[in-house]
PDB file of C-alpha atoms and ligand atoms in Angstrom:
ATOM      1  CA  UNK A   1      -2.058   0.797 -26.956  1.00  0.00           C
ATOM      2  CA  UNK A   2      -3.521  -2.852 -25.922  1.00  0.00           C
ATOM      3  CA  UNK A   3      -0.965  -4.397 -23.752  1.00  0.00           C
ATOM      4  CA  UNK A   4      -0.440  -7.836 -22.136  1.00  0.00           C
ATOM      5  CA  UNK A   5       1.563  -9.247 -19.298  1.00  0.00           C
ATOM      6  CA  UNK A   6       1.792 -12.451 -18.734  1.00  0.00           C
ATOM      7  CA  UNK A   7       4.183 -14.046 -16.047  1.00  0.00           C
ATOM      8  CA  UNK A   8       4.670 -17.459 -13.903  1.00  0.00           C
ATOM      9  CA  UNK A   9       6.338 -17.076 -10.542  1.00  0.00           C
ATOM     10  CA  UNK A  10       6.871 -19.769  -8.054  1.00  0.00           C
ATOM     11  CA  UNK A  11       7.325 -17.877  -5.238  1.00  0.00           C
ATOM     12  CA  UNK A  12       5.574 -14.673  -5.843  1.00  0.00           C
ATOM     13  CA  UNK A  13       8.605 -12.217  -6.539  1.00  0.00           C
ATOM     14  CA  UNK A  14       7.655 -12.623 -10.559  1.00  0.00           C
ATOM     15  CA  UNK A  15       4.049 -11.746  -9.610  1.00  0.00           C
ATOM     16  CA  UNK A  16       4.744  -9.357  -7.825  1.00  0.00           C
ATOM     17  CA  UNK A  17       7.387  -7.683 -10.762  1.00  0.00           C
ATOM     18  CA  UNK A  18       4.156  -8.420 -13.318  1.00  0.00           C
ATOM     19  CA  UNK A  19       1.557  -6.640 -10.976  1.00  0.00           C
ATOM     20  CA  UNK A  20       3.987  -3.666 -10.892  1.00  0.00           C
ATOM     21  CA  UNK A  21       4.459  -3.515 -14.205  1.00  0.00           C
ATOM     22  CA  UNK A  22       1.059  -3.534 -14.991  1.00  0.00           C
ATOM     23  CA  UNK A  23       0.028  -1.058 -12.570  1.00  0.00           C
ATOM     24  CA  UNK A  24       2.946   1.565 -14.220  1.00  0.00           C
ATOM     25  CA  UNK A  25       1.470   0.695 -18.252  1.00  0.00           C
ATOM     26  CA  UNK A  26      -1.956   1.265 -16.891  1.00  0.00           C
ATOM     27  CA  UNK A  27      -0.633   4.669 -15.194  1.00  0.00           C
ATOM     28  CA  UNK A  28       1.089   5.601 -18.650  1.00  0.00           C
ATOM     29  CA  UNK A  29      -2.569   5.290 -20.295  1.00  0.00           C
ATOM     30  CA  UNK A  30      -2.599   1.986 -21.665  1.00  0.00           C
ATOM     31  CA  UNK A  31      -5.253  -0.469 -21.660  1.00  0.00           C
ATOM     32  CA  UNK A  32      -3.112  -3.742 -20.020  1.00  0.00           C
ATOM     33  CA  UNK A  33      -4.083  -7.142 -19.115  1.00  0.00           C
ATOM     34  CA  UNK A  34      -2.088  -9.195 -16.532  1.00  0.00           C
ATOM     35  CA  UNK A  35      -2.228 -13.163 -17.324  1.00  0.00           C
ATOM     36  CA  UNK A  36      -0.483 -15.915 -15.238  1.00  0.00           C
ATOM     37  CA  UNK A  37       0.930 -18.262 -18.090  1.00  0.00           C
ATOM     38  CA  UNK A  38      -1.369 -21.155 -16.717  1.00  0.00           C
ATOM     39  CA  UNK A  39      -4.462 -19.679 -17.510  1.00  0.00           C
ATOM     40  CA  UNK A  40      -3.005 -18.581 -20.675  1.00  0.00           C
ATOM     41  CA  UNK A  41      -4.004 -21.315 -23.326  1.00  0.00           C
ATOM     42  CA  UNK A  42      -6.159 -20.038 -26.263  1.00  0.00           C
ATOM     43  CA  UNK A  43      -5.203 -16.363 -25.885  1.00  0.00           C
ATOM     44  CA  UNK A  44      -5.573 -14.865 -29.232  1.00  0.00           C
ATOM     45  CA  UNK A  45      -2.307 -12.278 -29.520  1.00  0.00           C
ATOM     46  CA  UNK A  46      -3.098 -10.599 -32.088  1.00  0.00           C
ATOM     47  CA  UNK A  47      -5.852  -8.416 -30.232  1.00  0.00           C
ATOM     48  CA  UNK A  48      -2.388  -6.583 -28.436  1.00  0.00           C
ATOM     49  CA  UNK A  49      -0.382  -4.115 -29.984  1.00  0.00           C
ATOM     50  CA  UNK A  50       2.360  -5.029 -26.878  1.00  0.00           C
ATOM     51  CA  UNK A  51       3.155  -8.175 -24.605  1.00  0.00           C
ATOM     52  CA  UNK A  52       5.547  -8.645 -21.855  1.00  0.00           C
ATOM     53  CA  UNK A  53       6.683 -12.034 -20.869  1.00  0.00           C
ATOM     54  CA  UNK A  54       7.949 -12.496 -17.186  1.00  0.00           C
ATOM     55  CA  UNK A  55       9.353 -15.732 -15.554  1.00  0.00           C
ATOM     56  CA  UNK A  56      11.912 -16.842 -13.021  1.00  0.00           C
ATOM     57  CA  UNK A  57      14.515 -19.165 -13.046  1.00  0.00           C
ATOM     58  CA  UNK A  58      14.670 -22.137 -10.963  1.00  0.00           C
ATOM     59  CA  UNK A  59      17.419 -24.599 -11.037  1.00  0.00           C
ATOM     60  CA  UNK A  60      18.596 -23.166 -14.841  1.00  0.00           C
ATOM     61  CA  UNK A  61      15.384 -23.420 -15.930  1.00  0.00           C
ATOM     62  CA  UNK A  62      12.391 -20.963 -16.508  1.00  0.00           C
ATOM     63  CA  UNK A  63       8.735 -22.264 -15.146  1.00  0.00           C
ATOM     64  CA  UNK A  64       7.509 -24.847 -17.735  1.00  0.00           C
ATOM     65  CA  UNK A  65       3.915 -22.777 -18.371  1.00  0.00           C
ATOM     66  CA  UNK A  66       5.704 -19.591 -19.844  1.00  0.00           C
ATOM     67  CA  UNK A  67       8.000 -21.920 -21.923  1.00  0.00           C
ATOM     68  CA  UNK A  68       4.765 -23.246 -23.528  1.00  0.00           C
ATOM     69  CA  UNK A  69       3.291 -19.977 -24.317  1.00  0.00           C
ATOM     70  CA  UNK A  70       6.281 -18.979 -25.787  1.00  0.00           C
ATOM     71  CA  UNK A  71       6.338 -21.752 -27.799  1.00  0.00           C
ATOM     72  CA  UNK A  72       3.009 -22.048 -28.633  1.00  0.00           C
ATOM     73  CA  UNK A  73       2.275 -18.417 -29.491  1.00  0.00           C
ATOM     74  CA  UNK A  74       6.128 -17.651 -31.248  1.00  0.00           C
ATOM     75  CA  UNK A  75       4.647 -16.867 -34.644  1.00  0.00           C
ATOM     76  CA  UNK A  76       2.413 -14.119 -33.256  1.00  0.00           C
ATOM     77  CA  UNK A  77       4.832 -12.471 -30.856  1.00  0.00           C
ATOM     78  CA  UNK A  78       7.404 -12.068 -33.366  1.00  0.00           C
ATOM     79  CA  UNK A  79       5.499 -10.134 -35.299  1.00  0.00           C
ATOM     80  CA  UNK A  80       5.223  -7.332 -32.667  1.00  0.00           C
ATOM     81  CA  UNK A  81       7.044  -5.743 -30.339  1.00  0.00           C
ATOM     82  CA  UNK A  82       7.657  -7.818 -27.261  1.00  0.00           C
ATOM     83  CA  UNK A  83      10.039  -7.814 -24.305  1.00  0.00           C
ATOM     84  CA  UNK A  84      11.230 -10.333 -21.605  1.00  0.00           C
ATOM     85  CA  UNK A  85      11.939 -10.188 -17.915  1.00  0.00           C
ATOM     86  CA  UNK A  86      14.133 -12.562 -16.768  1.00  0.00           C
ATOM     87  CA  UNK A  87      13.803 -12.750 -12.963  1.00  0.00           C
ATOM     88  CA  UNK A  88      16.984 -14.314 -11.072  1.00  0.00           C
ATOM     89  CA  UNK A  89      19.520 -14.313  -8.253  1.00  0.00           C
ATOM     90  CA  UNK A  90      22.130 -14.440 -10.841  1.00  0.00           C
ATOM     91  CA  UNK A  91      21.298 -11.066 -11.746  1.00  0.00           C
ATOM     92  CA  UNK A  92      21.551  -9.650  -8.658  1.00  0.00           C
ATOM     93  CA  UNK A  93      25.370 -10.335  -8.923  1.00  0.00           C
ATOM     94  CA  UNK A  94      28.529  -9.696 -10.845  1.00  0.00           C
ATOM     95  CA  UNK A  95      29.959 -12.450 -11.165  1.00  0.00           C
ATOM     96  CA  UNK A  96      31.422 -12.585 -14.794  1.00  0.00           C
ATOM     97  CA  UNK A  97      30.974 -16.196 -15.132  1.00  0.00           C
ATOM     98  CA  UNK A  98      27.449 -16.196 -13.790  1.00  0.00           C
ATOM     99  CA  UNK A  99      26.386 -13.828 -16.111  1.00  0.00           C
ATOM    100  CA  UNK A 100      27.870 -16.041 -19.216  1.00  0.00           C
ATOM    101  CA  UNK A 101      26.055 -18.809 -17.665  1.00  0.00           C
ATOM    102  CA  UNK A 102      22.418 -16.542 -17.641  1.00  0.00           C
ATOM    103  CA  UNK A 103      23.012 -15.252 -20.991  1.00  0.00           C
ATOM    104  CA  UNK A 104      23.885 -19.204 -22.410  1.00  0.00           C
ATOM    105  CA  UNK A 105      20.057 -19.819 -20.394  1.00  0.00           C
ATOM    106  CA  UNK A 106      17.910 -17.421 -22.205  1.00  0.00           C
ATOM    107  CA  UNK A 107      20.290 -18.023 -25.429  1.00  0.00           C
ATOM    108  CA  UNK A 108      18.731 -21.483 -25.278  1.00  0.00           C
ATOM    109  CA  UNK A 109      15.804 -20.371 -24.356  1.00  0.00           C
ATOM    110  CA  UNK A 110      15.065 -18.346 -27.220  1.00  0.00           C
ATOM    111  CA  UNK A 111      16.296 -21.111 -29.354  1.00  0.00           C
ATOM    112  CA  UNK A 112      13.971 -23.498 -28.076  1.00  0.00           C
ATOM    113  CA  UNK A 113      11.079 -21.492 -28.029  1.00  0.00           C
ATOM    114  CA  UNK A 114      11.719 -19.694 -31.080  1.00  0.00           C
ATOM    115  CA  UNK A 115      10.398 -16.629 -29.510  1.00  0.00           C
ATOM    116  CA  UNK A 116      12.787 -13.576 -30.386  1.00  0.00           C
ATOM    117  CA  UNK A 117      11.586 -10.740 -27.706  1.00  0.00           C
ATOM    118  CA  UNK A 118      12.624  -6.900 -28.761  1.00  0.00           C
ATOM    119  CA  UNK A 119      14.456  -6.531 -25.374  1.00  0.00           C
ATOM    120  CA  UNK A 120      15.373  -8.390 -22.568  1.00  0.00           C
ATOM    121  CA  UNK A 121      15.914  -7.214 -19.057  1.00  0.00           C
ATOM    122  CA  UNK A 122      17.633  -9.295 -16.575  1.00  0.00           C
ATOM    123  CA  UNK A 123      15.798  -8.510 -13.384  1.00  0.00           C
ATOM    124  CA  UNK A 124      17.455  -9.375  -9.787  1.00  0.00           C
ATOM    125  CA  UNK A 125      15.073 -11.371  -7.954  1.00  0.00           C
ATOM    126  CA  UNK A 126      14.560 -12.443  -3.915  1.00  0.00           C
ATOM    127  CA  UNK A 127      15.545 -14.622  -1.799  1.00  0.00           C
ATOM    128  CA  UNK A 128      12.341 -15.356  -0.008  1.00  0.00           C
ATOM    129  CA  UNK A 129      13.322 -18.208   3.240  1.00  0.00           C
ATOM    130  CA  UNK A 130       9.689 -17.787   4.953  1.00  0.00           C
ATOM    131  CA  UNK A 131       8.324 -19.747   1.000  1.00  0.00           C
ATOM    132  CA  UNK A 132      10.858 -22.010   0.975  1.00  0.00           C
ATOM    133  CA  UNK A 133      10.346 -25.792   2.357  1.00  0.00           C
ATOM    134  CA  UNK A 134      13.369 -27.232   3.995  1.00  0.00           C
ATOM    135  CA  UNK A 135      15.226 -28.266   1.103  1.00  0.00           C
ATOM    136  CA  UNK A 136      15.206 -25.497  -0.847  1.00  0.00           C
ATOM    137  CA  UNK A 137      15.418 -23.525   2.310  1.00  0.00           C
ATOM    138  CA  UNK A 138      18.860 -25.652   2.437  1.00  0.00           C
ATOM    139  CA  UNK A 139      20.038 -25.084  -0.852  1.00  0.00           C
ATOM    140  CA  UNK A 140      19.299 -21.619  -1.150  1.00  0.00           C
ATOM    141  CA  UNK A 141      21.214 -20.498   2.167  1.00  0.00           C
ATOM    142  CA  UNK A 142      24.210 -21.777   1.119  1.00  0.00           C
ATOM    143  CA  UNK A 143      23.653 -19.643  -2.835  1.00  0.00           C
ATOM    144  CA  UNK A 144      22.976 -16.678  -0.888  1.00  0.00           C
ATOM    145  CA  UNK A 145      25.678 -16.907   2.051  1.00  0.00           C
ATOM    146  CA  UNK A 146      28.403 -17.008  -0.812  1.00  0.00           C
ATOM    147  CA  UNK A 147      26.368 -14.611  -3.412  1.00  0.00           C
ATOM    148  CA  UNK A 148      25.733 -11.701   0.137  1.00  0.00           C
ATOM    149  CA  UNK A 149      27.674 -11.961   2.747  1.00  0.00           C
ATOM    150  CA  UNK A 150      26.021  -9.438   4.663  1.00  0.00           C
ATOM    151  CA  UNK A 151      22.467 -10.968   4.665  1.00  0.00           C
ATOM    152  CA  UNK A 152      20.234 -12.292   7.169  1.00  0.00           C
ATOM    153  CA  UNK A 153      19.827 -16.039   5.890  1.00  0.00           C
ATOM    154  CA  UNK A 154      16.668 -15.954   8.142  1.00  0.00           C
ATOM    155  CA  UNK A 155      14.930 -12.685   6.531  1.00  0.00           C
ATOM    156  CA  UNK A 156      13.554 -12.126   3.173  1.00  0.00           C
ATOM    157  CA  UNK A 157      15.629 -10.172   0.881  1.00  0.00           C
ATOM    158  CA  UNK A 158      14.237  -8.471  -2.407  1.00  0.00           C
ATOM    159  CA  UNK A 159      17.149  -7.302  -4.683  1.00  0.00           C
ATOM    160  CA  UNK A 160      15.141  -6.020  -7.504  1.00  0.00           C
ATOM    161  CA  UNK A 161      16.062  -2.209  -8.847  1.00  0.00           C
ATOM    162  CA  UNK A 162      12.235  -1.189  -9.498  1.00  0.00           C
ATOM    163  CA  UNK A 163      13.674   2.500 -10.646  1.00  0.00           C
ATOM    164  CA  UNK A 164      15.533   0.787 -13.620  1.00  0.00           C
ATOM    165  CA  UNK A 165      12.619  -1.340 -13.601  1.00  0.00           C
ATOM    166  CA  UNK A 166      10.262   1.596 -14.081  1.00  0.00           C
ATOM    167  CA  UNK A 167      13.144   3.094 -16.376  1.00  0.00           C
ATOM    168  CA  UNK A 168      13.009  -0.061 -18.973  1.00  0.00           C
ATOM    169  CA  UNK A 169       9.913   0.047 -19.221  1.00  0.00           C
ATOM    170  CA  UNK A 170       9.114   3.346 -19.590  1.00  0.00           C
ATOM    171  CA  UNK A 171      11.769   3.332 -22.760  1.00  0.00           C
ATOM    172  CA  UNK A 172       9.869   0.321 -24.025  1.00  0.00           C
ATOM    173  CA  UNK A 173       6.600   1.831 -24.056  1.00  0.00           C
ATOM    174  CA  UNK A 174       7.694   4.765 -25.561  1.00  0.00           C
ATOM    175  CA  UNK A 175      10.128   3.019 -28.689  1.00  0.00           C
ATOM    176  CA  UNK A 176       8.574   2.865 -32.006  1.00  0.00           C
ATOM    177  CA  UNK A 177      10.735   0.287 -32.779  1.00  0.00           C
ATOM    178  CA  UNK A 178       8.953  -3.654 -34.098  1.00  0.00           C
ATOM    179  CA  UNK A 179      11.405  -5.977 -33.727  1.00  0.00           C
ATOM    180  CA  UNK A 180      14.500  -6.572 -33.578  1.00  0.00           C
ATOM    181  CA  UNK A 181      17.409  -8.199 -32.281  1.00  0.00           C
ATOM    182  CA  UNK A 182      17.591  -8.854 -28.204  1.00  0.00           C
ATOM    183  CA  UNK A 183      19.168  -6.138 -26.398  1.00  0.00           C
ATOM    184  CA  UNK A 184      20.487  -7.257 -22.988  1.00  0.00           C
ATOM    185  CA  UNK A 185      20.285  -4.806 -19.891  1.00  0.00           C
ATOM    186  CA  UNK A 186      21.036  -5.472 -16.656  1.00  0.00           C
ATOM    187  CA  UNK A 187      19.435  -4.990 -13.384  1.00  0.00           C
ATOM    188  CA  UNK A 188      21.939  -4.836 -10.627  1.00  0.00           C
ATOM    189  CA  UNK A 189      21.452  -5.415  -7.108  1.00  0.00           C
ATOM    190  CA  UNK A 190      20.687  -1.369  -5.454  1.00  0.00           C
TER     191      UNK A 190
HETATM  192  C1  LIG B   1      14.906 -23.780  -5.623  1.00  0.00           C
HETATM  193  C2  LIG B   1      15.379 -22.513  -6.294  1.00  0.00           C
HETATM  194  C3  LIG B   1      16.194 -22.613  -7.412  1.00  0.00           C
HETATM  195  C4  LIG B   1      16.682 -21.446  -8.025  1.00  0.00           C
HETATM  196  N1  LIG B   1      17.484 -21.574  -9.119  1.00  0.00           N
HETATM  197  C5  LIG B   1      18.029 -20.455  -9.645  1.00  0.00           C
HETATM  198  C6  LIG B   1      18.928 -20.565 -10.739  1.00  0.00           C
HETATM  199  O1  LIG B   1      19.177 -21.628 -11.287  1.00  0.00           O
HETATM  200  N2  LIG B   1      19.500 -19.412 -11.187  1.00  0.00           N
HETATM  201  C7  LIG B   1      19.253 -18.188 -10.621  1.00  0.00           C
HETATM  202  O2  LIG B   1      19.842 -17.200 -11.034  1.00  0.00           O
HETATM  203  N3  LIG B   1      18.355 -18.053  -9.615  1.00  0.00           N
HETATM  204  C8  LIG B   1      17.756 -19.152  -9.113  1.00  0.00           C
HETATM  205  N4  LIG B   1      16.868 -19.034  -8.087  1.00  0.00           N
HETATM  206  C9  LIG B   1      16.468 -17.705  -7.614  1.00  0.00           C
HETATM  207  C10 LIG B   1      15.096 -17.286  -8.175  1.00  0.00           C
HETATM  208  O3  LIG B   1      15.153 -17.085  -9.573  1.00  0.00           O
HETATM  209  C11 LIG B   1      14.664 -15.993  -7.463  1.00  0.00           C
HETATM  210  O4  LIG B   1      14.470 -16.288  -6.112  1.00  0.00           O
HETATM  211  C12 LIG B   1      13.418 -15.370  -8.058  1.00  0.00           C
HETATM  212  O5  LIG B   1      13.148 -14.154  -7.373  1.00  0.00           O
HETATM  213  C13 LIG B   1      12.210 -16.325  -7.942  1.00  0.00           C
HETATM  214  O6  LIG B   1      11.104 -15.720  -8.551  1.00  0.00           O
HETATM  215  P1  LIG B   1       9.609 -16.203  -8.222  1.00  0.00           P
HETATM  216  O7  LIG B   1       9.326 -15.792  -6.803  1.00  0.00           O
HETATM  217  O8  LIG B   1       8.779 -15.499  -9.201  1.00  0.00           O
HETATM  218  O9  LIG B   1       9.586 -17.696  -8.379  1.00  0.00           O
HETATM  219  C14 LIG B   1      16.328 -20.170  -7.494  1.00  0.00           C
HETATM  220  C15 LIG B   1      15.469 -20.097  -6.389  1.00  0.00           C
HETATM  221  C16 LIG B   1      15.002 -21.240  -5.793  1.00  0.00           C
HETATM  222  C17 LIG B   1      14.092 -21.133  -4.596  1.00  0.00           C
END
């Protein structure tokens, strides 16, 4: 199988999801490309038998370039089987009514792009202080004091499950399956 990955990441945890991810299709046998959504204008989809999309969200919105490739490639990737990551701190909770308000994002989303993925994984991000200016250094001490008590607001904190990860998309490169209707795992802080 022909597979691509593309991602945007603003801080690097996305990237750093998409290099995995492309490192574990490549392991399975695969022939994989990895393509920040940037650089991605003009690539022709149809030469993949697979694509992964992978983004974050910042301030209830996914990054703007993997929006646009969704949007401007919809057609194509409906026509095949496709799955999204959906990198966030919300995920890496259990709040009941953060989760409605994750699920009501990539609802919209999808609507907006009109990009229907196979699957969707909701990935727990990081909280990464040594990236962040002040601001956002700010905002996202107070998100995390509330969201973990027990971290260090001054170190870097991945909360990303890479074995159910690895799991997903393991089970994703092995399903037969075209498309279909999003199913919605979760990715729970370890
Ligand atoms: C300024 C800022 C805003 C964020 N907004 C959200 C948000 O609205 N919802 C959420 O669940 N996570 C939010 N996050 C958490 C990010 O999604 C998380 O840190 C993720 O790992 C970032 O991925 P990246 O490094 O690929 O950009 C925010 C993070 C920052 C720094």
């Amino acid at each position: 199988m022909k597979v691509l990955v593309v991602y945007a990441s603003t801080d690097g945890h996305s990237r750093k999801i998409a290099r995995s991810v492309t490192g574990q299709i490549a392991d399975s046998g695969h022939a994989v490309e990895m393509l920040p959504a940037v650089d991605s204008e003009g690539v022709d989809i149809g030469q993949y038998d697979r694509v992964a999309l992978i983004g974050s969200l910042h301030g209830g919105h996914y990054q703007r370039h993997l929006s646009d490739f969704a949007a401007d490639n919809s057609d194509a990737l409906n026509e095949l089987n496709s799955i999204f990551l959906s990198v966030s701190l919300t995920a890496a909770g259990h709040d009941a009514d953060d989760w409605t308000g994750l699920e009501k994002v990539l609802s919209e989303f999808i609507d907006a792009t009109g990009w229907k993925p196979t699957d969707v994984l909701q990935v727990a991000g990081a909280y990464v202080p040594s990236k962040y200016d002040i601001f956002r250094r700010f905002v996202m001490r107070r998100i995390i004091a509330a969201k973990d008590p027990d971290a260090n607001l001054d170190q870097d904190k991945e909360y990303t499950d890479w074995l159910a990860l690895h799991e997903f998309i393991d089970t994703w490169l092995a399903s037969t399956r075209l498309t279909s209707a999003p199913i919605k795992q979760l990715v729970a802080a370890p």
